C-alpha cells in the first residue's frame, strides 16, 4: 500500500503493472480440483492459473499426481470436484466441444504414441484432416513446415520405427502443433529418451517457449525448469506444496518437502 502511495496521481495501471497483467484472464485455470480413483485421492484441492505465454514446470516425486493433473486439464480424466477453465470456458463433458478442447490444449507424452504404420508426415496431418477437415494438400504443406520447425524436414517420409526416440518425440511435438493449440502440455517428454537425444527435444521445447507458446511441462530436467520456465510448481502427494520463480525455488525452497525433494534430485 505504501509503495503505491509514493506515486500520487499516477493512473492505477502505471502504479501497478503487475496487477494489471494478473487481471487478464488465465488461459488455463484449475480451481479447487480434486480427483479420486476409487478411495484414493490423487489430487487435493489444486489451484493453478497459467497465463498466456507462460511456461510452467510441474515437478515432484513419482506418484505425486503430475500426470493426473495434466490428464484432467486435457480431459483425458474426469475430475471429482472443482472446475477447470480453458480460456474462460469450463471443460466440456463430451462431444464436439470436447474434441475442440482437446485440440485447443495439445499434449505430448513420454511414450510418443505415434501411429507406427504411418509416415512422420501422415502422423502430423492426421489430426488436422480428421478433426478439422483441412484439405490434404494444405495439411501436408503445413506438416512439412512443422517438421522443418522441429528439425526433421528430411524425415517426412520415414516410419516411426526408422526414427530415433528423439526424432519420434519431435514428430509428436509437430503433431501437437498441427492442431494449432492454445497451450501445450508435456508429460515427461524426455524421460523415455536416451541421454544423447534429450537435448534435441529440449531445444525444440525451448524454442517454442521463446516463441510465446503457453506450456505446462512435467519434467525431471531441472536445467530446463530452472532456465527456460517462468515458474516452478512442486507437487507432493496430490497437493501443490510450493510454487515460485525458478531461481528462488531452486536456491531457497521454503517448504521442508521441497527441500527434501531437491536434495534428492540435484547433483551433489
Ligand atoms: N487410473 C488410475 N487408477 C488408480 N490410481 C491411479 C490411476 N492413475 C493414477 N493413479 C494413482 O494416482 C497417483 C498419482 O499418479 P500420477 O498422476 O501418475 O503421478 P505422477 O505423474 O506424479 O507420477 C499415484 O498413486 C497413482 O498410482
Ligand atoms: Mg507421471
PDB file of C-alpha atoms and ligand atoms in Angstrom:
ATOM      1  CA  UNK A   1       0.000   0.000   0.000  1.00  0.00           C
ATOM      2  CA  UNK A   2       2.736   2.442   0.982  1.00  0.00           C
ATOM      3  CA  UNK A   3       4.594   1.802  -2.258  1.00  0.00           C
ATOM      4  CA  UNK A   4       1.632   2.715  -4.435  1.00  0.00           C
ATOM      5  CA  UNK A   5       1.018   5.927  -2.496  1.00  0.00           C
ATOM      6  CA  UNK A   6       4.556   7.038  -3.333  1.00  0.00           C
ATOM      7  CA  UNK A   7       3.449   7.891  -6.882  1.00  0.00           C
ATOM      8  CA  UNK A   8       0.379  10.014  -6.219  1.00  0.00           C
ATOM      9  CA  UNK A   9      -1.705  10.881  -9.222  1.00  0.00           C
ATOM     10  CA  UNK A  10      -0.366   8.125 -11.466  1.00  0.00           C
ATOM     11  CA  UNK A  11      -3.078   6.051 -13.125  1.00  0.00           C
ATOM     12  CA  UNK A  12      -3.622   2.698 -11.453  1.00  0.00           C
ATOM     13  CA  UNK A  13      -2.227   0.729 -14.359  1.00  0.00           C
ATOM     14  CA  UNK A  14       1.033   2.694 -14.184  1.00  0.00           C
ATOM     15  CA  UNK A  15       1.384   2.225 -10.484  1.00  0.00           C
ATOM     16  CA  UNK A  16       0.595  -1.464 -10.527  1.00  0.00           C
ATOM     17  CA  UNK A  17       1.635  -3.027 -13.797  1.00  0.00           C
ATOM     18  CA  UNK A  18       1.887  -6.478 -12.254  1.00  0.00           C
ATOM     19  CA  UNK A  19      -1.683  -6.393 -11.054  1.00  0.00           C
ATOM     20  CA  UNK A  20      -2.855  -5.211 -14.445  1.00  0.00           C
ATOM     21  CA  UNK A  21      -1.210  -8.243 -16.011  1.00  0.00           C
ATOM     22  CA  UNK A  22      -2.653 -10.596 -13.436  1.00  0.00           C
ATOM     23  CA  UNK A  23      -6.151  -9.334 -14.057  1.00  0.00           C
ATOM     24  CA  UNK A  24      -6.084 -10.628 -17.635  1.00  0.00           C
ATOM     25  CA  UNK A  25      -7.856 -13.935 -17.738  1.00  0.00           C
ATOM     26  CA  UNK A  26      -5.659 -17.021 -17.358  1.00  0.00           C
ATOM     27  CA  UNK A  27      -5.551 -19.349 -20.341  1.00  0.00           C
ATOM     28  CA  UNK A  28      -5.723 -22.373 -18.067  1.00  0.00           C
ATOM     29  CA  UNK A  29      -7.437 -22.054 -14.709  1.00  0.00           C
ATOM     30  CA  UNK A  30      -7.605 -25.007 -12.333  1.00  0.00           C
ATOM     31  CA  UNK A  31      -9.795 -24.195  -9.346  1.00  0.00           C
ATOM     32  CA  UNK A  32     -10.256 -26.332  -6.272  1.00  0.00           C
ATOM     33  CA  UNK A  33      -9.796 -29.531  -8.238  1.00  0.00           C
ATOM     34  CA  UNK A  34      -9.902 -32.888  -6.526  1.00  0.00           C
ATOM     35  CA  UNK A  35      -9.616 -36.281  -8.157  1.00  0.00           C
ATOM     36  CA  UNK A  36     -10.387 -39.642  -6.630  1.00  0.00           C
ATOM     37  CA  UNK A  37      -9.587 -43.043  -8.110  1.00  0.00           C
ATOM     38  CA  UNK A  38     -11.963 -45.113  -6.001  1.00  0.00           C
ATOM     39  CA  UNK A  39     -10.994 -44.318  -2.405  1.00  0.00           C
ATOM     40  CA  UNK A  40      -7.611 -42.962  -3.362  1.00  0.00           C
ATOM     41  CA  UNK A  41      -7.305 -39.193  -3.623  1.00  0.00           C
ATOM     42  CA  UNK A  42      -4.826 -38.375  -6.383  1.00  0.00           C
ATOM     43  CA  UNK A  43      -5.434 -34.603  -6.443  1.00  0.00           C
ATOM     44  CA  UNK A  44      -6.214 -32.487  -3.381  1.00  0.00           C
ATOM     45  CA  UNK A  45      -7.756 -29.067  -3.865  1.00  0.00           C
ATOM     46  CA  UNK A  46      -5.498 -27.985  -6.711  1.00  0.00           C
ATOM     47  CA  UNK A  47      -5.489 -24.291  -7.687  1.00  0.00           C
ATOM     48  CA  UNK A  48      -3.328 -23.337 -10.642  1.00  0.00           C
ATOM     49  CA  UNK A  49      -3.594 -20.486 -13.134  1.00  0.00           C
ATOM     50  CA  UNK A  50      -1.440 -20.405 -16.243  1.00  0.00           C
ATOM     51  CA  UNK A  51      -1.395 -17.190 -18.237  1.00  0.00           C
ATOM     52  CA  UNK A  52      -0.841 -16.748 -21.953  1.00  0.00           C
ATOM     53  CA  UNK A  53       2.752 -17.268 -22.917  1.00  0.00           C
ATOM     54  CA  UNK A  54       3.661 -18.618 -19.523  1.00  0.00           C
ATOM     55  CA  UNK A  55       5.871 -21.715 -19.260  1.00  0.00           C
ATOM     56  CA  UNK A  56       5.319 -23.674 -16.071  1.00  0.00           C
ATOM     57  CA  UNK A  57       7.384 -26.611 -14.863  1.00  0.00           C
ATOM     58  CA  UNK A  58       5.447 -29.178 -12.850  1.00  0.00           C
ATOM     59  CA  UNK A  59       7.798 -31.199 -10.708  1.00  0.00           C
ATOM     60  CA  UNK A  60       7.532 -33.719  -7.904  1.00  0.00           C
ATOM     61  CA  UNK A  61       8.225 -37.309  -6.970  1.00  0.00           C
ATOM     62  CA  UNK A  62       6.725 -40.210  -8.843  1.00  0.00           C
ATOM     63  CA  UNK A  63       3.100 -40.736  -7.822  1.00  0.00           C
ATOM     64  CA  UNK A  64       2.565 -37.140  -6.675  1.00  0.00           C
ATOM     65  CA  UNK A  65      -0.220 -36.554  -9.214  1.00  0.00           C
ATOM     66  CA  UNK A  66       1.548 -34.677 -12.011  1.00  0.00           C
ATOM     67  CA  UNK A  67       0.257 -36.855 -14.858  1.00  0.00           C
ATOM     68  CA  UNK A  68      -3.206 -36.954 -13.361  1.00  0.00           C
ATOM     69  CA  UNK A  69      -3.303 -33.163 -13.260  1.00  0.00           C
ATOM     70  CA  UNK A  70      -2.231 -32.929 -16.926  1.00  0.00           C
ATOM     71  CA  UNK A  71      -4.747 -35.553 -17.927  1.00  0.00           C
ATOM     72  CA  UNK A  72      -7.501 -33.685 -16.098  1.00  0.00           C
ATOM     73  CA  UNK A  73      -6.583 -30.423 -17.866  1.00  0.00           C
ATOM     74  CA  UNK A  74      -6.794 -32.205 -21.197  1.00  0.00           C
ATOM     75  CA  UNK A  75      -9.931 -34.010 -20.070  1.00  0.00           C
ATOM     76  CA  UNK A  76      -8.416 -37.461 -20.535  1.00  0.00           C
ATOM     77  CA  UNK A  77      -9.593 -37.926 -16.926  1.00  0.00           C
ATOM     78  CA  UNK A  78     -12.723 -36.550 -15.327  1.00  0.00           C
ATOM     79  CA  UNK A  79     -12.367 -34.504 -12.156  1.00  0.00           C
ATOM     80  CA  UNK A  80     -14.219 -35.348  -8.965  1.00  0.00           C
ATOM     81  CA  UNK A  81     -14.688 -31.789  -7.736  1.00  0.00           C
ATOM     82  CA  UNK A  82     -13.746 -28.218  -8.635  1.00  0.00           C
ATOM     83  CA  UNK A  83     -13.506 -26.758 -12.109  1.00  0.00           C
ATOM     84  CA  UNK A  84     -11.061 -26.275 -14.934  1.00  0.00           C
ATOM     85  CA  UNK A  85     -11.458 -23.367 -17.350  1.00  0.00           C
ATOM     86  CA  UNK A  86      -9.677 -23.092 -20.681  1.00  0.00           C
ATOM     87  CA  UNK A  87      -9.690 -19.539 -21.990  1.00  0.00           C
ATOM     88  CA  UNK A  88     -12.518 -18.760 -19.586  1.00  0.00           C
ATOM     89  CA  UNK A  89     -14.686 -21.677 -20.700  1.00  0.00           C
ATOM     90  CA  UNK A  90     -15.430 -24.623 -18.400  1.00  0.00           C
ATOM     91  CA  UNK A  91     -14.259 -28.000 -19.677  1.00  0.00           C
ATOM     92  CA  UNK A  92     -16.966 -29.606 -21.764  1.00  0.00           C
ATOM     93  CA  UNK A  93     -18.299 -33.013 -20.824  1.00  0.00           C
ATOM     94  CA  UNK A  94     -18.062 -34.674 -24.194  1.00  0.00           C
ATOM     95  CA  UNK A  95     -18.881 -34.492 -27.872  1.00  0.00           C
ATOM     96  CA  UNK A  96     -17.785 -31.837 -30.330  1.00  0.00           C
ATOM     97  CA  UNK A  97     -16.893 -29.280 -27.700  1.00  0.00           C
ATOM     98  CA  UNK A  98     -14.586 -31.804 -26.081  1.00  0.00           C
ATOM     99  CA  UNK A  99     -12.860 -32.541 -29.369  1.00  0.00           C
ATOM    100  CA  UNK A 100     -12.344 -28.809 -29.837  1.00  0.00           C
ATOM    101  CA  UNK A 101     -10.934 -28.531 -26.314  1.00  0.00           C
ATOM    102  CA  UNK A 102      -8.546 -31.391 -26.952  1.00  0.00           C
ATOM    103  CA  UNK A 103      -7.241 -29.557 -29.969  1.00  0.00           C
ATOM    104  CA  UNK A 104      -7.006 -26.271 -28.008  1.00  0.00           C
ATOM    105  CA  UNK A 105      -4.762 -27.993 -25.498  1.00  0.00           C
ATOM    106  CA  UNK A 106      -2.213 -30.279 -27.100  1.00  0.00           C
ATOM    107  CA  UNK A 107      -0.447 -32.998 -25.199  1.00  0.00           C
ATOM    108  CA  UNK A 108       2.945 -34.612 -25.664  1.00  0.00           C
ATOM    109  CA  UNK A 109       3.503 -37.849 -23.772  1.00  0.00           C
ATOM    110  CA  UNK A 110       6.550 -39.703 -22.526  1.00  0.00           C
ATOM    111  CA  UNK A 111       5.833 -42.533 -24.933  1.00  0.00           C
ATOM    112  CA  UNK A 112       5.396 -40.500 -28.163  1.00  0.00           C
ATOM    113  CA  UNK A 113       2.289 -42.527 -29.199  1.00  0.00           C
ATOM    114  CA  UNK A 114       2.879 -42.120 -32.929  1.00  0.00           C
ATOM    115  CA  UNK A 115       0.928 -44.387 -35.230  1.00  0.00           C
ATOM    116  CA  UNK A 116       3.574 -46.967 -36.214  1.00  0.00           C
ATOM    117  CA  UNK A 117       2.118 -47.676 -39.657  1.00  0.00           C
ATOM    118  CA  UNK A 118       2.020 -44.005 -40.676  1.00  0.00           C
ATOM    119  CA  UNK A 119       4.912 -41.984 -42.051  1.00  0.00           C
ATOM    120  CA  UNK A 120       6.003 -38.983 -39.984  1.00  0.00           C
ATOM    121  CA  UNK A 121       4.124 -36.572 -42.205  1.00  0.00           C
ATOM    122  CA  UNK A 122       0.942 -38.633 -42.045  1.00  0.00           C
ATOM    123  CA  UNK A 123       1.148 -38.707 -38.257  1.00  0.00           C
ATOM    124  CA  UNK A 124       1.244 -34.904 -38.375  1.00  0.00           C
ATOM    125  CA  UNK A 125      -1.576 -34.423 -40.905  1.00  0.00           C
ATOM    126  CA  UNK A 126      -3.967 -36.941 -39.352  1.00  0.00           C
ATOM    127  CA  UNK A 127      -5.469 -34.638 -36.699  1.00  0.00           C
ATOM    128  CA  UNK A 128      -5.959 -31.578 -38.914  1.00  0.00           C
ATOM    129  CA  UNK A 129      -7.505 -33.725 -41.645  1.00  0.00           C
ATOM    130  CA  UNK A 130      -9.800 -35.833 -39.471  1.00  0.00           C
ATOM    131  CA  UNK A 131     -10.719 -33.361 -36.746  1.00  0.00           C
ATOM    132  CA  UNK A 132     -10.508 -30.035 -38.525  1.00  0.00           C
ATOM    133  CA  UNK A 133     -11.311 -31.178 -42.059  1.00  0.00           C
ATOM    134  CA  UNK A 134      -8.240 -29.480 -43.527  1.00  0.00           C
ATOM    135  CA  UNK A 135      -7.737 -30.495 -47.190  1.00  0.00           C
ATOM    136  CA  UNK A 136      -4.887 -32.948 -47.804  1.00  0.00           C
ATOM    137  CA  UNK A 137      -2.578 -30.620 -49.737  1.00  0.00           C
ATOM    138  CA  UNK A 138      -2.938 -27.833 -47.180  1.00  0.00           C
ATOM    139  CA  UNK A 139      -2.430 -30.214 -44.252  1.00  0.00           C
ATOM    140  CA  UNK A 140       0.702 -31.619 -45.883  1.00  0.00           C
ATOM    141  CA  UNK A 141       2.160 -28.203 -46.618  1.00  0.00           C
ATOM    142  CA  UNK A 142       1.624 -27.210 -43.000  1.00  0.00           C
ATOM    143  CA  UNK A 143       3.055 -30.526 -41.766  1.00  0.00           C
ATOM    144  CA  UNK A 144       6.224 -30.009 -43.812  1.00  0.00           C
ATOM    145  CA  UNK A 145       6.653 -26.583 -42.264  1.00  0.00           C
ATOM    146  CA  UNK A 146       6.206 -28.031 -38.796  1.00  0.00           C
ATOM    147  CA  UNK A 147       8.610 -30.891 -39.451  1.00  0.00           C
ATOM    148  CA  UNK A 148      11.105 -28.311 -40.599  1.00  0.00           C
ATOM    149  CA  UNK A 149      10.490 -26.305 -37.441  1.00  0.00           C
ATOM    150  CA  UNK A 150      11.403 -29.343 -35.302  1.00  0.00           C
ATOM    151  CA  UNK A 151      14.422 -30.069 -37.497  1.00  0.00           C
ATOM    152  CA  UNK A 152      13.011 -33.056 -39.359  1.00  0.00           C
ATOM    153  CA  UNK A 153      12.323 -31.763 -42.855  1.00  0.00           C
ATOM    154  CA  UNK A 154      14.203 -34.730 -44.306  1.00  0.00           C
ATOM    155  CA  UNK A 155      12.280 -37.342 -42.284  1.00  0.00           C
ATOM    156  CA  UNK A 156       8.763 -36.614 -43.544  1.00  0.00           C
ATOM    157  CA  UNK A 157       8.500 -39.953 -45.327  1.00  0.00           C
ATOM    158  CA  UNK A 158      10.069 -42.079 -42.584  1.00  0.00           C
ATOM    159  CA  UNK A 159       8.090 -44.518 -40.496  1.00  0.00           C
ATOM    160  CA  UNK A 160       8.421 -44.042 -36.715  1.00  0.00           C
ATOM    161  CA  UNK A 161      10.442 -47.272 -36.383  1.00  0.00           C
ATOM    162  CA  UNK A 162      13.120 -45.757 -38.616  1.00  0.00           C
ATOM    163  CA  UNK A 163      13.481 -42.724 -36.332  1.00  0.00           C
ATOM    164  CA  UNK A 164      15.380 -42.320 -33.067  1.00  0.00           C
ATOM    165  CA  UNK A 165      13.418 -41.680 -29.889  1.00  0.00           C
ATOM    166  CA  UNK A 166      14.363 -38.013 -30.016  1.00  0.00           C
ATOM    167  CA  UNK A 167      13.186 -37.750 -33.613  1.00  0.00           C
ATOM    168  CA  UNK A 168       9.925 -39.544 -32.804  1.00  0.00           C
ATOM    169  CA  UNK A 169       9.291 -37.165 -29.935  1.00  0.00           C
ATOM    170  CA  UNK A 170       9.916 -34.195 -32.229  1.00  0.00           C
ATOM    171  CA  UNK A 171       7.374 -35.629 -34.676  1.00  0.00           C
ATOM    172  CA  UNK A 172       4.971 -35.893 -31.742  1.00  0.00           C
ATOM    173  CA  UNK A 173       5.569 -32.207 -30.974  1.00  0.00           C
ATOM    174  CA  UNK A 174       4.957 -31.305 -34.636  1.00  0.00           C
ATOM    175  CA  UNK A 175       1.774 -33.364 -34.500  1.00  0.00           C
ATOM    176  CA  UNK A 176       0.584 -31.477 -31.424  1.00  0.00           C
ATOM    177  CA  UNK A 177       1.398 -28.133 -33.069  1.00  0.00           C
ATOM    178  CA  UNK A 178      -0.511 -29.102 -36.209  1.00  0.00           C
ATOM    179  CA  UNK A 179      -3.754 -28.676 -34.277  1.00  0.00           C
ATOM    180  CA  UNK A 180      -2.808 -25.039 -33.609  1.00  0.00           C
ATOM    181  CA  UNK A 181      -3.233 -25.445 -29.866  1.00  0.00           C
ATOM    182  CA  UNK A 182      -3.557 -22.505 -27.499  1.00  0.00           C
ATOM    183  CA  UNK A 183      -1.452 -24.393 -24.968  1.00  0.00           C
ATOM    184  CA  UNK A 184       0.727 -27.479 -24.854  1.00  0.00           C
ATOM    185  CA  UNK A 185       1.043 -29.966 -22.007  1.00  0.00           C
ATOM    186  CA  UNK A 186       4.185 -32.090 -21.869  1.00  0.00           C
ATOM    187  CA  UNK A 187       4.219 -35.133 -19.590  1.00  0.00           C
ATOM    188  CA  UNK A 188       7.845 -36.148 -19.082  1.00  0.00           C
ATOM    189  CA  UNK A 189       8.639 -35.733 -22.771  1.00  0.00           C
ATOM    190  CA  UNK A 190      12.284 -36.742 -22.378  1.00  0.00           C
ATOM    191  CA  UNK A 191      12.019 -39.467 -19.743  1.00  0.00           C
ATOM    192  CA  UNK A 192      11.943 -42.327 -22.237  1.00  0.00           C
ATOM    193  CA  UNK A 193      14.834 -40.982 -24.292  1.00  0.00           C
ATOM    194  CA  UNK A 194      18.468 -41.971 -24.460  1.00  0.00           C
ATOM    195  CA  UNK A 195      20.603 -39.264 -22.826  1.00  0.00           C
ATOM    196  CA  UNK A 196      22.244 -38.204 -26.077  1.00  0.00           C
ATOM    197  CA  UNK A 197      18.944 -37.201 -27.714  1.00  0.00           C
ATOM    198  CA  UNK A 198      17.330 -35.449 -24.749  1.00  0.00           C
ATOM    199  CA  UNK A 199      18.749 -32.063 -25.690  1.00  0.00           C
ATOM    200  CA  UNK A 200      17.388 -32.071 -29.224  1.00  0.00           C
ATOM    201  CA  UNK A 201      13.880 -32.331 -27.759  1.00  0.00           C
ATOM    202  CA  UNK A 202      14.565 -29.765 -25.025  1.00  0.00           C
ATOM    203  CA  UNK A 203      15.927 -27.406 -27.699  1.00  0.00           C
ATOM    204  CA  UNK A 204      12.657 -27.614 -29.643  1.00  0.00           C
ATOM    205  CA  UNK A 205      10.696 -27.009 -26.435  1.00  0.00           C
ATOM    206  CA  UNK A 206      12.919 -24.055 -25.557  1.00  0.00           C
ATOM    207  CA  UNK A 207      12.264 -22.521 -28.952  1.00  0.00           C
ATOM    208  CA  UNK A 208       8.513 -22.966 -28.512  1.00  0.00           C
ATOM    209  CA  UNK A 209       8.758 -21.293 -25.124  1.00  0.00           C
ATOM    210  CA  UNK A 210      10.683 -18.373 -26.604  1.00  0.00           C
ATOM    211  CA  UNK A 211       8.097 -18.034 -29.361  1.00  0.00           C
ATOM    212  CA  UNK A 212       5.422 -17.490 -26.723  1.00  0.00           C
ATOM    213  CA  UNK A 213       3.685 -20.856 -26.517  1.00  0.00           C
ATOM    214  CA  UNK A 214       1.823 -21.428 -23.254  1.00  0.00           C
ATOM    215  CA  UNK A 215       3.242 -24.605 -21.767  1.00  0.00           C
ATOM    216  CA  UNK A 216       2.823 -26.852 -18.733  1.00  0.00           C
ATOM    217  CA  UNK A 217       5.779 -29.210 -18.595  1.00  0.00           C
ATOM    218  CA  UNK A 218       6.119 -32.178 -16.260  1.00  0.00           C
ATOM    219  CA  UNK A 219       9.843 -32.746 -16.183  1.00  0.00           C
ATOM    220  CA  UNK A 220      12.811 -34.077 -14.296  1.00  0.00           C
ATOM    221  CA  UNK A 221      15.109 -31.881 -16.356  1.00  0.00           C
ATOM    222  CA  UNK A 222      15.918 -29.328 -13.696  1.00  0.00           C
ATOM    223  CA  UNK A 223      18.097 -27.270 -16.040  1.00  0.00           C
ATOM    224  CA  UNK A 224      15.092 -26.777 -18.304  1.00  0.00           C
ATOM    225  CA  UNK A 225      12.834 -25.977 -15.347  1.00  0.00           C
ATOM    226  CA  UNK A 226      15.335 -23.500 -13.997  1.00  0.00           C
ATOM    227  CA  UNK A 227      16.448 -21.725 -17.140  1.00  0.00           C
ATOM    228  CA  UNK A 228      13.509 -21.923 -19.543  1.00  0.00           C
ATOM    229  CA  UNK A 229      10.415 -21.951 -17.338  1.00  0.00           C
ATOM    230  CA  UNK A 230       8.813 -18.853 -15.823  1.00  0.00           C
ATOM    231  CA  UNK A 231       7.530 -20.682 -12.784  1.00  0.00           C
ATOM    232  CA  UNK A 232       8.015 -23.953 -10.966  1.00  0.00           C
ATOM    233  CA  UNK A 233       5.125 -25.785  -9.334  1.00  0.00           C
ATOM    234  CA  UNK A 234       6.112 -28.501  -6.887  1.00  0.00           C
ATOM    235  CA  UNK A 235       3.627 -31.261  -6.094  1.00  0.00           C
ATOM    236  CA  UNK A 236       3.714 -33.915  -3.420  1.00  0.00           C
ATOM    237  CA  UNK A 237       1.037 -36.462  -2.546  1.00  0.00           C
ATOM    238  CA  UNK A 238      -1.625 -34.855  -4.691  1.00  0.00           C
ATOM    239  CA  UNK A 239      -1.069 -31.296  -3.461  1.00  0.00           C
ATOM    240  CA  UNK A 240       0.714 -28.241  -4.734  1.00  0.00           C
ATOM    241  CA  UNK A 241       3.149 -27.709  -1.875  1.00  0.00           C
ATOM    242  CA  UNK A 242       5.080 -24.764  -3.220  1.00  0.00           C
ATOM    243  CA  UNK A 243       5.404 -22.677  -6.336  1.00  0.00           C
ATOM    244  CA  UNK A 244       7.548 -19.804  -7.374  1.00  0.00           C
ATOM    245  CA  UNK A 245      10.034 -18.236  -9.680  1.00  0.00           C
ATOM    246  CA  UNK A 246      12.593 -20.930 -10.644  1.00  0.00           C
ATOM    247  CA  UNK A 247      15.741 -19.289  -9.313  1.00  0.00           C
ATOM    248  CA  UNK A 248      14.137 -18.651  -5.928  1.00  0.00           C
ATOM    249  CA  UNK A 249      12.645 -22.137  -5.800  1.00  0.00           C
ATOM    250  CA  UNK A 250      15.894 -23.906  -6.612  1.00  0.00           C
ATOM    251  CA  UNK A 251      18.171 -21.775  -4.461  1.00  0.00           C
ATOM    252  CA  UNK A 252      15.880 -21.209  -1.490  1.00  0.00           C
ATOM    253  CA  UNK A 253      12.912 -23.575  -1.349  1.00  0.00           C
ATOM    254  CA  UNK A 254      10.613 -22.649   1.532  1.00  0.00           C
ATOM    255  CA  UNK A 255       8.959 -25.940   2.407  1.00  0.00           C
ATOM    256  CA  UNK A 256      10.679 -28.904   4.038  1.00  0.00           C
ATOM    257  CA  UNK A 257       9.143 -31.194   1.436  1.00  0.00           C
ATOM    258  CA  UNK A 258      10.607 -29.212  -1.466  1.00  0.00           C
ATOM    259  CA  UNK A 259      13.973 -29.051   0.290  1.00  0.00           C
ATOM    260  CA  UNK A 260      13.969 -32.823   0.736  1.00  0.00           C
ATOM    261  CA  UNK A 261      12.914 -33.389  -2.883  1.00  0.00           C
ATOM    262  CA  UNK A 262      15.599 -31.091  -4.267  1.00  0.00           C
ATOM    263  CA  UNK A 263      18.307 -32.611  -2.106  1.00  0.00           C
ATOM    264  CA  UNK A 264      17.492 -35.973  -3.692  1.00  0.00           C
ATOM    265  CA  UNK A 265      17.462 -34.869  -7.308  1.00  0.00           C
ATOM    266  CA  UNK A 266      20.008 -32.084  -7.653  1.00  0.00           C
ATOM    267  CA  UNK A 267      23.558 -33.131  -8.429  1.00  0.00           C
ATOM    268  CA  UNK A 268      25.954 -33.082  -5.490  1.00  0.00           C
TER     269      UNK A 268
HETATM  270  N1  LIG B   1      -6.210 -44.785 -13.403  1.00  0.00           N
HETATM  271  C1  LIG B   1      -5.791 -44.833 -12.128  1.00  0.00           C
HETATM  272  N2  LIG B   1      -6.376 -45.633 -11.228  1.00  0.00           N
HETATM  273  C2  LIG B   1      -5.967 -45.677  -9.933  1.00  0.00           C
HETATM  274  N3  LIG B   1      -4.954 -44.933  -9.447  1.00  0.00           N
HETATM  275  C3  LIG B   1      -4.323 -44.128 -10.301  1.00  0.00           C
HETATM  276  C4  LIG B   1      -4.691 -44.023 -11.681  1.00  0.00           C
HETATM  277  N4  LIG B   1      -3.876 -43.124 -12.270  1.00  0.00           N
HETATM  278  C5  LIG B   1      -3.033 -42.693 -11.315  1.00  0.00           C
HETATM  279  N5  LIG B   1      -3.300 -43.296 -10.133  1.00  0.00           N
HETATM  280  C6  LIG B   1      -2.602 -43.048  -8.863  1.00  0.00           C
HETATM  281  O1  LIG B   1      -2.605 -41.654  -8.617  1.00  0.00           O
HETATM  282  C7  LIG B   1      -1.365 -41.260  -8.051  1.00  0.00           C
HETATM  283  C8  LIG B   1      -0.773 -40.163  -8.909  1.00  0.00           C
HETATM  284  O2  LIG B   1      -0.357 -40.750 -10.141  1.00  0.00           O
HETATM  285  P1  LIG B   1       0.262 -39.890 -11.303  1.00  0.00           P
HETATM  286  O3  LIG B   1      -0.594 -38.728 -11.570  1.00  0.00           O
HETATM  287  O4  LIG B   1       0.549 -40.813 -12.417  1.00  0.00           O
HETATM  288  O5  LIG B   1       1.621 -39.396 -10.603  1.00  0.00           O
HETATM  289  P2  LIG B   1       2.928 -38.802 -11.259  1.00  0.00           P
HETATM  290  O6  LIG B   1       2.636 -38.479 -12.676  1.00  0.00           O
HETATM  291  O7  LIG B   1       3.262 -37.618 -10.416  1.00  0.00           O
HETATM  292  O8  LIG B   1       3.968 -39.864 -11.129  1.00  0.00           O
HETATM  293  C9  LIG B   1      -0.499 -42.500  -7.970  1.00  0.00           C
HETATM  294  O9  LIG B   1      -0.574 -43.015  -6.655  1.00  0.00           O
HETATM  295  C10 LIG B   1      -1.147 -43.432  -8.949  1.00  0.00           C
HETATM  296  O10 LIG B   1      -0.945 -44.777  -8.571  1.00  0.00           O
HETATM  297 MG1  LIG B   2       3.546 -39.183 -14.417  1.00  0.00          MG
END
